[in-house]
Amino acid sequence: MAYTAFYRKHRPQTFDEVRGQEAVVTTLRNQIKSGRVGHAYLFCGTRGTGKTSIAKIFARAVNCEHPVDGSCCNECPTCKGILAGTSMNVVEIDAASNNGVDNIREIREEVKYPPTEGKYRVYIIDEVHMLSAGAYNALLKTLEEPPSYVIFILATTEVHKIPVTVLSRCQRYDFKRIPTDSIYDQLVSITQKEGVDAEENALRYIARAGDGAMRDALSILEQCVSFHFGERLTYEQVLEIIGASDIDVFVDLMTSIRDCDTRQALQKIDDICYSGRDPGQFVSDFVWFMRNLLMLQTGVVSDEEIGILPERRQGLEQLAQSMSMDRLMNYIRVFSETGNRLRSATQKRAVLEVDVLRLMYPQMLGSENSQGLSMRIAKLEQVVAELAKNGVAPADAQFLAQSVKNAAESATEAVAPRYDAETPNVDNVPAARSADTPEPADIKDLGDIPMAGENDLPLLLENWEEIKRNATPLLRRALEYAKPDYRAGFKLVFTEKGSREILTESRLEELQKNVARMLGRNFVLGCVLESRSDAGADGGDGTTRIKNIDFPIHRV
C-alpha cells in the first residue's frame, strides 16, 4: 500500500476525534440530533485547524443511516461510500482551480437532481475566497434558496475577501487555533500508534512550533521521524531539524544585550548563522523567550504554561528580574519589527546584527523613539545614582535627579520650529558645587522663598551658564540668546525674537523654580527685546539700543 502522510492518515473520522474546536463540534452535533440542519455553512479560520475535516465528517453525519450522538458511524454503506470517495452525494470542489462562472453553472445544473442514496447532496467548496466576482454572483441565488436536499459548506482562510452578500446567506463558524496541549496529546497518540519513541520535551516543542495548526505540527513530526528513522526522537534532534535554538543560546544573547557586551552578542549571532539556524525562526523563538521572561516577572505562571523545565525556572527568574518590564517590552517590540523585516530582507544576518546593536546603544533608536529615550534616561539615572554613591553631596544628587526628570518630561513636549530635541548627555552633568554656591532647595511653592533684590544680580549672572545647562532642552534653547539684567526688576534681555517665542508661561515658571532651587532666591523675571538700530537713524553710529518694553509670555 502506498505511504500516506501523517496528517492524512490520522485525519479525524468522527466528531469525537476532533481536537480544539469544541464549540463548532457541539453546535453541529446538536443541529443533526434536532433535525435543524442549515442549507449553507461558512467555515473560516487559519490553516490546519480542521475546517475541511469537520466538513467531511458533517457531510457523512447528515447522510449516515445509523448516526451515533449526532456523529457518523462510518460503518453503514453510505458512510463507507463517502469515505472511499465513490459516493455522488458529497462533492468537494477546489475553488482555486474552479473559480469561474462556468464551474458555478455546472453546480446549478447538478442541484436540480436529488441524491440517489442518502438524504443530502453536500457541496464542500474549499478556498472559496478564490472565486471570481462573476462566480459569486452566479452562486448567490442558488446559495440563498437551494433545494431542500442540498447543503453548501464553504471553507476559507481569508474571510475578509468574501462578499457580504455571500456572508449573509451562510451560518458562520470561526475556527480558533488549536491549543498547544491538544496538539501535544494528539502527537502522543500518533507516536504510540506509529511505534515512534519520542521525548516529551521534543513533542511539546513540535506542538508549540505548530503555532495552533495541527497539520503543521504533524508535518514537522513526520519530518523529524523520517530524519531519525528507527531512533529515539530527542529535543536536540528536533531543534536541529527545525533550525531552532536551545534556550541556553537565548539566555546568553539576552545577557549580552542586557550588559551591552557587543563582542559577545555578535559572536552569538555568528554561531547561530554558521550552525545553519534560520534567522527568521531564531527571532520568532527569541521573541517567545522574552515573552516568557515577561510572564516570569509576574510570578503567576507555571512551568507548563511557558514551556520550561522546573530546574531552569530559578535561573530564568533571576534573568527576568534583572531587567525592568519596560525594557523587556521594548526588546519585544524591536525584535517583532525585526521578524517582519527579515521576511523580505536579502541580508538577514545584517538586519539581525543591526537590531541587536540598536538595543545595546539606545541612541541608535533615534530621538523619535520614546522607548529609546526612556532607555537613555535610565542610563542617566544610573549615573546619578553612582555619583551619589561615590560621595557627591545629597543636595547635588537631588539636583541632578531633577535635571534627569526634566529631560524625561521634555521628551514628550512639542518640538518648536527650527529645533530638534537634544538628547541628555552624560557629559552635560554639572560638577559638584563649591562651598560658596548656595545649596539647592526643595521647591514646592515660590511664595516660601525669599524675594531677590538688585544686589542678587551678580549671584544670578555668576550661575547663569549652569542654570541654562541644567534646563530642559526647549528651555535651554529659549535662553540661548537671553541674559539676565536688572531694570526696574529682573529682566531677561533677548537678542533674538525667535528664542523669546519658545519661552511660554509654563517654561518661564519652570525657569524661576530652577533658579530658586539653585540660588535660594525668588527671582521674578520679566522679558525685554533688544534690537540694533539702523545706521544713521540715531546719528549714524549704529549702536545697540534697548526697547525697554515688556512683551507678553504666550500662554499654553
Coordinates of C-alpha atoms in Angstrom, one line a residue:
M1 CA 0.0 0.0 0.0
A2 CA 1.3 3.5 -0.8
Y3 CA 2.6 5.6 2.0
T4 CA 0.2 8.2 3.4
A5 CA 1.3 11.4 5.2
F6 CA 0.6 11.6 8.9
Y7 CA -1.9 14.5 8.6
R8 CA -4.0 12.4 6.1
K9 CA -3.6 9.1 7.7
H10 CA -4.6 10.4 11.1
R11 CA -7.3 12.8 10.0
P12 CA -10.3 12.7 12.5
Q13 CA -13.1 10.5 11.3
T14 CA -15.8 11.4 13.8
F15 CA -16.7 14.4 15.9
D16 CA -15.2 12.7 19.0
E17 CA -11.7 12.7 17.4
V18 CA -11.7 16.4 16.6
R19 CA -9.5 18.4 19.0
G20 CA -9.6 22.1 19.9
Q21 CA -12.9 23.0 18.2
E22 CA -15.4 22.0 20.8
A23 CA -17.8 24.9 20.2
V24 CA -18.1 24.2 16.5
V25 CA -18.5 20.4 17.0
T26 CA -21.2 20.8 19.7
T27 CA -23.3 23.2 17.6
L28 CA -23.2 20.9 14.5
R29 CA -24.0 17.8 16.5
N30 CA -27.0 19.5 18.1
Q31 CA -28.3 20.5 14.7
I32 CA -28.0 17.0 13.4
K33 CA -29.7 15.5 16.5
S34 CA -32.5 18.0 16.4
G35 CA -33.0 17.9 12.7
R36 CA -32.3 21.7 12.3
V37 CA -29.7 21.4 9.6
G38 CA -29.0 24.6 7.7
H39 CA -28.5 24.9 4.0
A40 CA -25.2 26.9 3.9
Y41 CA -22.3 27.0 6.2
L42 CA -19.1 29.1 6.2
F43 CA -16.0 27.6 8.0
C44 CA -13.3 30.2 8.4
G45 CA -10.0 30.2 10.3
T46 CA -6.3 29.8 9.9
R47 CA -4.7 26.8 8.2
G48 CA -4.6 23.4 9.8
T49 CA -7.5 24.0 12.3
G50 CA -9.8 21.3 11.0
K51 CA -12.2 23.1 8.6
T52 CA -12.1 20.5 5.8
S53 CA -12.0 17.6 8.2
I54 CA -15.1 18.7 10.1
A55 CA -16.9 19.5 6.7
K56 CA -16.3 15.9 5.6
I57 CA -17.4 14.5 9.0
F58 CA -20.6 16.7 8.8
A59 CA -21.3 15.5 5.3
R60 CA -21.2 11.9 6.4
A61 CA -23.2 12.6 9.6
V62 CA -26.1 14.2 7.8
N63 CA -26.3 11.2 5.4
C64 CA -25.5 8.4 7.9
E65 CA -28.0 5.7 8.2
H66 CA -27.2 5.0 11.9
P67 CA -25.9 8.2 13.4
V68 CA -24.3 8.0 16.9
D69 CA -24.9 11.0 19.1
G70 CA -25.0 13.4 16.1
S71 CA -21.9 11.9 14.5
C72 CA -21.4 9.4 11.7
C73 CA -21.0 5.7 12.3
N74 CA -18.6 5.1 9.4
E75 CA -20.0 1.6 9.2
C76 CA -23.1 1.9 7.0
P77 CA -22.9 1.7 3.2
T78 CA -23.4 5.4 2.9
C79 CA -20.6 6.4 5.2
K80 CA -18.2 3.8 3.6
G81 CA -19.0 5.1 0.1
I82 CA -18.3 8.7 1.2
L83 CA -15.1 7.6 2.9
A84 CA -14.0 5.8 -0.2
G85 CA -14.8 8.8 -2.4
T86 CA -17.3 6.8 -4.6
S87 CA -20.5 8.5 -3.4
M88 CA -22.1 11.1 -5.6
N89 CA -23.7 12.7 -2.6
V90 CA -20.6 14.6 -1.5
V91 CA -18.8 16.8 -3.9
E92 CA -15.5 18.5 -2.9
I93 CA -14.5 21.5 -5.1
D94 CA -11.2 23.4 -5.1
A95 CA -12.3 27.0 -5.7
A96 CA -8.7 28.0 -6.5
S97 CA -8.8 26.0 -9.8
N98 CA -12.6 26.0 -10.4
N99 CA -13.3 29.7 -9.8
G100 CA -15.2 30.7 -13.0
V101 CA -18.8 31.2 -13.8
D102 CA -18.9 28.0 -15.9
N103 CA -17.9 26.0 -12.8
I104 CA -20.7 27.5 -10.8
R105 CA -23.2 27.0 -13.7
E106 CA -22.4 23.2 -13.5
I107 CA -23.3 23.2 -9.8
R108 CA -26.6 25.0 -10.5
E109 CA -27.4 22.3 -13.1
E110 CA -26.4 19.4 -10.7
V111 CA -28.5 20.6 -7.8
K112 CA -31.7 20.0 -9.8
Y113 CA -31.3 16.3 -9.3
P114 CA -31.9 14.7 -5.8
P115 CA -29.4 12.3 -4.3
T116 CA -29.6 8.7 -5.4
E117 CA -28.8 7.5 -1.9
G118 CA -28.9 9.2 1.4
K119 CA -30.7 12.4 2.4
Y120 CA -28.5 15.3 1.2
R121 CA -26.2 16.3 -1.6
V122 CA -23.3 18.2 0.1
Y123 CA -21.0 20.6 -1.8
I124 CA -17.7 21.4 0.0
I125 CA -16.1 24.4 -1.7
D126 CA -12.6 24.8 -0.3
E127 CA -10.7 28.2 -0.5
V128 CA -14.0 29.8 -1.5
H129 CA -12.3 33.3 -1.4
M130 CA -10.6 32.4 -4.7
L131 CA -13.9 32.6 -6.7
S132 CA -14.2 35.4 -9.2
A133 CA -16.7 38.2 -8.8
G134 CA -18.9 36.7 -11.6
A135 CA -18.8 33.2 -9.9
Y136 CA -20.0 34.8 -6.6
N137 CA -22.9 36.5 -8.4
A138 CA -23.8 33.2 -10.2
L139 CA -23.9 31.4 -6.9
L140 CA -26.0 33.8 -4.9
K141 CA -29.4 32.7 -5.9
T142 CA -28.7 29.0 -5.5
L143 CA -26.9 29.7 -2.2
E144 CA -29.9 31.6 -0.9
E145 CA -32.7 29.2 -1.9
P146 CA -31.2 25.8 -2.7
P147 CA -33.4 22.6 -2.9
S148 CA -34.2 21.1 0.5
Y149 CA -31.7 18.2 -0.1
V150 CA -28.7 20.5 -0.9
I151 CA -26.1 21.7 1.7
F152 CA -23.3 24.1 0.9
I153 CA -20.2 24.1 3.1
L154 CA -17.7 26.9 2.2
A155 CA -14.3 26.9 3.7
T156 CA -11.8 29.8 3.7
T157 CA -8.7 31.2 5.4
E158 CA -9.4 34.7 4.2
V159 CA -13.0 35.5 5.2
H160 CA -12.4 39.3 4.5
K161 CA -12.3 38.6 0.8
I162 CA -15.8 37.1 0.7
P163 CA -18.6 39.5 -0.4
V164 CA -21.1 40.5 2.3
T165 CA -23.9 39.1 0.1
V166 CA -22.4 35.6 0.5
L167 CA -21.7 36.0 4.2
S168 CA -25.3 37.0 4.9
R169 CA -26.6 33.8 3.4
C170 CA -24.4 31.4 5.5
Q171 CA -24.1 30.3 9.1
R172 CA -20.6 31.4 10.0
Y173 CA -18.3 29.3 12.2
D174 CA -14.9 30.7 13.2
F175 CA -12.2 28.0 13.9
K176 CA -9.7 29.1 16.5
R177 CA -6.1 28.0 16.7
I178 CA -5.8 24.6 18.4
P179 CA -4.3 24.8 21.9
T180 CA -0.7 23.5 22.3
D181 CA -1.8 20.9 24.9
S182 CA -4.4 19.5 22.5
I183 CA -1.8 19.2 19.7
Y184 CA 0.6 17.6 22.2
D185 CA -2.0 15.0 23.2
Q186 CA -2.6 14.2 19.5
L187 CA 1.2 13.8 18.9
V188 CA 1.5 11.4 21.8
S189 CA -1.4 9.3 20.4
I190 CA 0.1 9.2 16.9
T191 CA 3.6 8.3 18.1
Q192 CA 2.2 5.4 20.0
K193 CA 0.2 4.2 17.0
E194 CA 3.2 4.5 14.8
G195 CA 5.6 2.9 17.3
V196 CA 7.8 6.0 17.5
D197 CA 9.8 6.6 20.6
A198 CA 10.0 10.3 21.4
E199 CA 10.9 12.5 24.4
E200 CA 8.2 14.5 26.0
N201 CA 10.1 17.8 25.5
A202 CA 10.6 17.0 21.8
L203 CA 6.8 16.5 21.3
R204 CA 6.0 19.6 23.3
Y205 CA 8.3 21.7 21.2
I206 CA 6.8 20.3 18.0
A207 CA 3.4 21.2 19.3
R208 CA 4.4 24.7 20.1
A209 CA 6.1 25.1 16.7
G210 CA 2.8 24.1 15.0
D211 CA 1.5 27.5 16.1
G212 CA -2.1 26.3 16.6
A213 CA -2.2 24.3 13.3
M214 CA -2.5 20.5 13.8
R215 CA -1.4 19.9 10.2
D216 CA 1.8 21.9 10.6
A217 CA 2.7 20.0 13.8
L218 CA 2.1 16.6 12.1
S219 CA 4.2 17.6 9.2
I220 CA 7.1 18.6 11.5
L221 CA 6.7 15.3 13.4
E222 CA 6.8 13.3 10.2
Q223 CA 9.9 15.1 9.0
C224 CA 11.7 14.5 12.3
V225 CA 10.7 10.8 12.4
S226 CA 12.0 10.4 8.8
F227 CA 15.3 12.1 9.5
H228 CA 16.0 10.0 12.6
F229 CA 14.2 6.8 11.5
G230 CA 14.5 4.0 14.0
E231 CA 16.0 6.2 16.7
R232 CA 14.6 7.8 19.8
L233 CA 13.5 11.3 18.9
T234 CA 15.1 13.8 21.2
Y235 CA 14.6 17.5 21.9
E236 CA 18.1 18.4 20.5
Q237 CA 17.3 16.5 17.2
V238 CA 14.0 18.5 16.8
L239 CA 15.9 21.7 17.3
E240 CA 18.4 20.7 14.7
I241 CA 15.8 19.7 12.1
I242 CA 13.6 22.8 12.6
G243 CA 16.5 25.1 12.7
A244 CA 15.6 26.4 16.1
S245 CA 17.9 27.3 19.0
D246 CA 18.3 25.9 22.5
I247 CA 17.2 28.0 25.5
D248 CA 20.9 28.4 26.5
V249 CA 21.5 30.4 23.3
F250 CA 18.7 32.7 24.2
V251 CA 19.9 33.2 27.7
D252 CA 23.5 34.0 26.6
L253 CA 22.3 36.5 23.9
M254 CA 19.8 38.1 26.4
T255 CA 22.6 38.5 28.9
S256 CA 24.9 40.1 26.4
I257 CA 22.3 42.6 25.3
R258 CA 21.4 43.4 28.9
D259 CA 25.1 44.0 29.8
C260 CA 25.8 45.8 26.4
D261 CA 28.5 43.3 25.6
T262 CA 28.8 43.9 21.9
R263 CA 31.5 41.4 21.2
Q264 CA 29.7 38.5 22.9
A265 CA 26.4 39.4 21.3
L266 CA 27.8 39.5 17.8
Q267 CA 29.7 36.2 18.4
K268 CA 26.4 34.5 19.4
I269 CA 24.8 35.7 16.2
D270 CA 27.8 34.4 14.3
D271 CA 27.5 31.0 15.9
I272 CA 23.7 30.9 15.2
C273 CA 24.2 31.7 11.5
Y274 CA 27.1 29.3 10.9
S275 CA 25.2 26.4 12.7
G276 CA 22.6 26.6 9.9
R277 CA 19.8 28.2 12.1
D278 CA 17.2 30.2 10.2
P279 CA 17.4 33.9 11.3
G280 CA 13.6 34.3 11.0
Q281 CA 12.9 31.2 13.1
F282 CA 15.5 32.3 15.6
V283 CA 13.9 35.8 16.0
S284 CA 10.5 34.3 16.4
D285 CA 11.7 31.9 19.1
F286 CA 13.6 34.7 20.8
V287 CA 10.5 36.9 21.0
W288 CA 8.7 34.0 22.6
F289 CA 11.6 33.6 25.0
M290 CA 11.4 37.3 26.0
R291 CA 7.6 36.9 26.4
N292 CA 8.2 34.1 28.8
L293 CA 10.6 36.3 30.8
L294 CA 7.9 38.9 30.9
M295 CA 5.5 36.4 32.3
L296 CA 8.1 35.2 34.9
Q297 CA 8.3 38.8 36.2
T298 CA 4.6 38.5 37.3
G299 CA 5.4 35.2 39.1
V300 CA 1.9 33.7 38.4
V301 CA 2.7 31.3 35.5
S302 CA 3.5 27.6 35.8
D303 CA 6.4 25.8 34.1
E304 CA 4.0 24.2 31.7
E305 CA 2.5 27.5 30.6
I306 CA 5.8 28.9 29.4
G307 CA 7.3 25.5 28.4
I308 CA 10.4 25.3 30.6
L309 CA 11.8 22.6 32.8
P310 CA 11.5 23.1 36.6
E311 CA 15.2 23.1 37.1
R312 CA 15.6 26.1 34.7
R313 CA 13.0 28.3 36.4
Q314 CA 15.2 29.9 39.0
G315 CA 17.8 31.0 36.6
L316 CA 15.3 32.4 34.2
E317 CA 13.5 34.3 37.0
Q318 CA 16.8 35.9 38.0
L319 CA 17.4 36.9 34.4
A320 CA 13.9 38.3 34.2
Q321 CA 14.2 40.3 37.4
S322 CA 17.5 41.8 36.3
M323 CA 15.6 43.9 33.7
S324 CA 12.6 46.2 34.0
M325 CA 9.3 45.4 32.4
D326 CA 9.5 48.4 30.2
R327 CA 12.9 47.3 28.9
L328 CA 11.7 43.8 28.1
M329 CA 8.6 45.2 26.3
N330 CA 10.8 47.4 24.2
Y331 CA 13.0 44.5 23.3
I332 CA 10.0 42.5 22.2
R333 CA 8.8 45.5 20.1
V334 CA 12.1 45.9 18.3
F335 CA 12.5 42.1 17.6
S336 CA 8.9 41.8 16.4
E337 CA 9.8 44.5 13.8
T338 CA 13.0 42.6 13.0
G339 CA 11.0 39.5 12.3
N340 CA 8.8 41.4 9.9
R341 CA 11.7 42.9 8.0
L342 CA 13.6 39.5 7.8
R343 CA 10.8 38.1 5.6
S344 CA 11.8 40.4 2.7
A345 CA 15.4 41.0 3.6
T346 CA 18.2 39.7 1.3
Q347 CA 20.9 40.2 4.0
K348 CA 19.1 38.6 7.0
R349 CA 22.2 38.4 9.2
A350 CA 23.0 42.1 8.8
V351 CA 19.4 43.1 9.7
L352 CA 19.6 40.9 12.9
E353 CA 23.0 42.3 13.9
V354 CA 22.0 45.9 13.4
D355 CA 18.9 45.5 15.6
V356 CA 20.8 43.8 18.3
L357 CA 23.2 46.8 18.3
R358 CA 20.3 49.2 18.4
L359 CA 19.2 47.6 21.7
M360 CA 22.6 47.9 23.2
Y361 CA 23.1 51.5 22.1
P362 CA 19.8 53.4 22.8
Q363 CA 20.9 56.5 20.9
M364 CA 20.7 54.4 17.7
L365 CA 16.9 54.1 18.2
G366 CA 16.5 57.8 17.4
S367 CA 15.0 60.6 19.4
E368 CA 11.6 59.9 17.9
N369 CA 11.5 56.6 19.6
S370 CA 10.0 57.1 23.1
Q371 CA 11.4 53.8 24.3
G372 CA 14.9 54.7 23.2
L373 CA 14.6 58.0 25.1
S374 CA 13.4 56.1 28.2
M375 CA 16.4 53.8 28.0
R376 CA 18.8 56.7 27.6
I377 CA 17.2 58.5 30.6
A378 CA 17.5 55.3 32.6
K379 CA 21.3 55.3 31.9
L380 CA 21.4 58.9 33.2
E381 CA 19.6 57.9 36.3
Q382 CA 22.2 55.2 36.8
V383 CA 24.9 57.8 36.5
V384 CA 23.2 60.0 39.1
A385 CA 22.9 57.0 41.5
E386 CA 26.6 56.3 41.0
L387 CA 27.6 59.9 41.6
A388 CA 25.6 60.0 44.8
K389 CA 27.1 56.6 45.9
N390 CA 30.6 57.9 45.2
G391 CA 30.4 60.9 47.5
V392 CA 28.5 63.6 45.7
A393 CA 26.6 65.8 48.1
P394 CA 23.0 64.7 48.6
A395 CA 21.7 68.1 47.5
D396 CA 23.8 67.8 44.3
A397 CA 22.4 64.3 43.7
Q398 CA 18.9 65.6 44.2
F399 CA 19.6 68.4 41.8
L400 CA 21.0 66.0 39.2
A401 CA 17.9 63.8 39.6
Q402 CA 15.7 66.8 38.9
S403 CA 17.7 67.5 35.8
V404 CA 17.1 64.0 34.6
K405 CA 13.4 64.3 35.3
N406 CA 13.2 67.5 33.3
A407 CA 14.9 65.7 30.4
A408 CA 12.3 63.0 30.6
E409 CA 9.4 65.4 30.6
S410 CA 10.9 67.3 27.6
A411 CA 10.9 64.1 25.5
T412 CA 7.1 64.4 25.2
E413 CA 6.9 68.1 24.5
A414 CA 6.0 69.5 21.1
V415 CA 9.2 70.4 19.2
A416 CA 9.4 74.2 18.4
P417 CA 10.1 75.4 14.9
R418 CA 13.8 75.1 13.7
Y419 CA 14.6 73.0 16.7
D420 CA 15.4 69.3 17.1
A421 CA 15.1 68.0 20.7
E422 CA 18.6 67.5 22.2
T423 CA 19.4 64.2 23.9
P424 CA 20.5 64.3 27.5
N425 CA 24.2 63.6 27.6
V426 CA 26.3 62.4 30.5
D427 CA 28.9 65.0 29.6
N428 CA 26.5 67.7 30.4
V429 CA 26.0 66.6 34.0
P430 CA 27.4 69.5 36.1
A431 CA 30.2 69.1 38.5
A432 CA 29.7 69.3 42.3
R433 CA 29.3 72.9 43.6
S434 CA 31.9 74.7 45.5
A435 CA 31.3 75.7 49.2
D436 CA 30.5 79.3 48.1
T437 CA 27.5 78.2 46.0
P438 CA 24.1 78.0 47.8
E439 CA 22.7 74.6 48.2
P440 CA 19.6 73.8 46.1
A441 CA 16.3 73.7 47.9
D442 CA 13.3 71.5 47.6
I443 CA 10.9 73.9 45.8
K444 CA 7.2 73.4 46.2
D445 CA 5.8 77.0 46.4
L446 CA 7.8 80.0 45.2
G447 CA 6.0 82.1 47.8
D448 CA 8.0 80.3 50.5
I449 CA 11.4 81.6 49.0
P450 CA 12.8 85.0 49.9
M451 CA 12.5 87.6 47.2
A452 CA 15.7 88.5 45.3
G453 CA 16.8 92.1 45.2
E454 CA 19.0 94.2 42.9
N455 CA 22.1 93.2 44.9
D456 CA 21.4 89.5 43.9
L457 CA 22.1 90.2 40.3
P458 CA 25.8 89.2 40.5
L459 CA 24.8 85.9 42.0
L460 CA 22.4 85.2 39.1
L461 CA 25.0 86.2 36.5
E462 CA 27.6 84.0 38.1
N463 CA 25.4 80.9 37.9
W464 CA 23.6 81.7 34.7
E465 CA 25.5 79.2 32.5
E466 CA 25.0 76.4 34.9
I467 CA 21.2 77.3 35.1
K468 CA 21.0 77.0 31.3
R469 CA 23.0 73.8 31.2
N470 CA 20.6 72.1 33.6
A471 CA 17.4 73.3 32.0
T472 CA 15.2 71.2 29.8
P473 CA 16.2 71.2 26.1
L474 CA 13.4 73.5 24.9
L475 CA 14.0 75.9 27.8
R476 CA 17.7 75.8 27.1
R477 CA 17.0 76.7 23.5
A478 CA 14.9 79.7 24.6
L479 CA 17.6 81.0 26.9
E480 CA 20.3 80.7 24.2
Y481 CA 20.1 84.4 23.3
A482 CA 18.9 85.7 26.7
K483 CA 20.9 87.3 29.5
P484 CA 19.6 88.5 32.9
D485 CA 19.7 92.1 33.9
Y486 CA 18.1 94.5 36.5
R487 CA 15.9 97.3 35.0
A488 CA 13.2 98.2 37.5
G489 CA 13.1 94.5 38.2
F490 CA 14.8 91.4 36.9
K491 CA 14.6 91.1 33.1
L492 CA 15.6 88.5 30.6
V493 CA 17.1 90.6 27.7
F494 CA 16.6 88.8 24.4
T495 CA 18.6 89.5 21.3
E496 CA 16.5 87.3 19.0
K497 CA 12.8 87.3 18.8
G498 CA 12.6 83.6 17.8
S499 CA 14.0 82.5 21.1
R500 CA 11.6 84.6 23.1
E501 CA 8.7 82.9 21.2
I502 CA 9.8 79.5 22.6
L503 CA 9.6 80.8 26.2
T504 CA 6.0 80.0 27.2
E505 CA 4.5 80.9 30.5
S506 CA 5.0 77.4 31.9
R507 CA 8.7 77.4 30.9
L508 CA 9.2 80.7 32.5
E509 CA 7.7 79.4 35.7
E510 CA 10.0 76.3 35.4
L511 CA 13.0 78.6 35.0
Q512 CA 12.1 80.6 38.1
K513 CA 11.8 77.4 40.1
N514 CA 15.1 76.1 38.9
V515 CA 16.8 79.4 39.8
A516 CA 15.2 79.4 43.2
R517 CA 16.2 75.8 43.8
M518 CA 19.8 76.6 42.9
L519 CA 20.2 80.0 44.5
G520 CA 17.7 80.1 47.3
R521 CA 16.1 83.3 46.0
N522 CA 12.9 84.0 44.2
F523 CA 13.8 86.0 41.0
V524 CA 10.6 87.4 39.4
L525 CA 11.6 87.6 35.8
G526 CA 10.2 89.7 33.0
C527 CA 11.3 89.9 29.4
V528 CA 12.5 92.7 27.1
L529 CA 13.7 92.6 23.5
E530 CA 17.0 94.1 22.4
S531 CA 17.3 95.4 18.8
R532 CA 20.0 97.1 16.8
S533 CA 19.0 100.4 15.2
D534 CA 19.6 101.1 11.6
A535 CA 22.7 103.1 10.7
G536 CA 22.1 106.8 10.7
A537 CA 18.8 106.6 12.4
D538 CA 20.4 107.7 15.7
G539 CA 23.2 109.7 14.4
G540 CA 24.8 107.1 12.2
D541 CA 26.7 105.2 14.8
G542 CA 24.5 102.0 14.6
T543 CA 24.8 101.4 18.3
T544 CA 22.6 98.9 20.1
R545 CA 19.6 100.3 21.8
I546 CA 17.2 98.6 24.2
K547 CA 13.5 98.7 23.7
N548 CA 12.6 98.6 27.3
I549 CA 9.1 97.3 26.7
D550 CA 7.9 94.1 28.3
F551 CA 6.4 91.7 25.8
P552 CA 3.8 89.1 26.8
I553 CA 4.5 85.5 27.5
H554 CA 2.5 83.1 25.4
R555 CA 0.1 81.0 27.4
V556 CA -0.3 77.3 26.6

